[in-house]
Short mmCIF file of C-alpha atoms in Angstrom, two decimals:
data_model
loop_
_atom_site.label_atom_id
_atom_site.label_comp_id
_atom_site.label_asym_id
_atom_site.label_seq_id
_atom_site.Cartn_x
_atom_site.Cartn_y
_atom_site.Cartn_z
CA MET A 248 -30.34 58.69 -84.90
CA TYR A 249 -32.63 55.68 -84.46
CA LEU A 250 -30.46 53.51 -86.71
CA GLN A 251 -27.35 54.48 -84.76
CA LYS A 252 -29.02 53.49 -81.49
CA ARG A 253 -30.06 50.17 -83.03
CA ASN A 254 -26.51 49.47 -84.21
CA VAL A 255 -25.18 50.17 -80.71
CA LYS A 256 -27.79 47.77 -79.31
CA ILE A 257 -26.72 45.05 -81.76
CA LYS A 258 -23.04 45.61 -80.90
CA ASN A 259 -23.84 45.37 -77.18
CA MET A 260 -25.82 42.16 -77.78
CA LYS A 261 -22.85 40.68 -79.66
CA LYS A 262 -20.52 41.60 -76.79
CA ILE A 263 -22.90 40.06 -74.25
CA SER A 264 -23.28 36.85 -76.28
CA LEU A 265 -19.47 36.62 -76.63
CA LEU A 266 -19.13 37.10 -72.87
CA ILE A 267 -21.73 34.39 -72.15
CA GLY A 268 -20.00 32.07 -74.63
CA GLY A 269 -16.65 32.65 -72.92
CA ILE A 270 -18.13 31.94 -69.49
CA VAL A 271 -19.72 28.70 -70.74
CA VAL A 272 -16.42 27.54 -72.29
CA LEU A 273 -14.57 28.33 -69.05
CA GLN A 274 -17.15 26.41 -67.01
CA ILE A 275 -16.81 23.37 -69.29
CA LEU A 276 -13.00 23.49 -69.02
CA PHE A 277 -13.12 23.77 -65.22
CA PHE A 278 -15.65 20.91 -65.05
CA GLN A 279 -13.42 18.64 -67.17
CA LEU A 280 -10.40 19.53 -65.02
CA PHE A 281 -12.42 18.77 -61.87
CA ILE A 282 -13.46 15.35 -63.25
CA GLN A 283 -9.84 14.51 -64.17
CA ILE A 284 -8.62 15.44 -60.66
CA LYS A 285 -11.42 13.34 -59.10
CA ARG A 286 -10.53 10.38 -61.33
CA ARG A 287 -6.85 10.65 -60.39
CA LYS A 288 -7.72 10.66 -56.69
CA TYR A 289 -9.99 7.66 -57.27
CA TRP A 290 -7.24 5.78 -59.15
CA ASP A 291 -4.69 6.61 -56.43
CA LYS A 292 -6.92 4.80 -53.91
#
């Protein structure tokens, strides 16, 4: 019973870490896109 609970906890931790990793990757992608758009506007001027 205890082992099963521990395994569930580990699985949940893996899911949470995957979720956090995905959010970080998305933020980096959005940030790069934002910089590119800013640069284009700057070059257009």
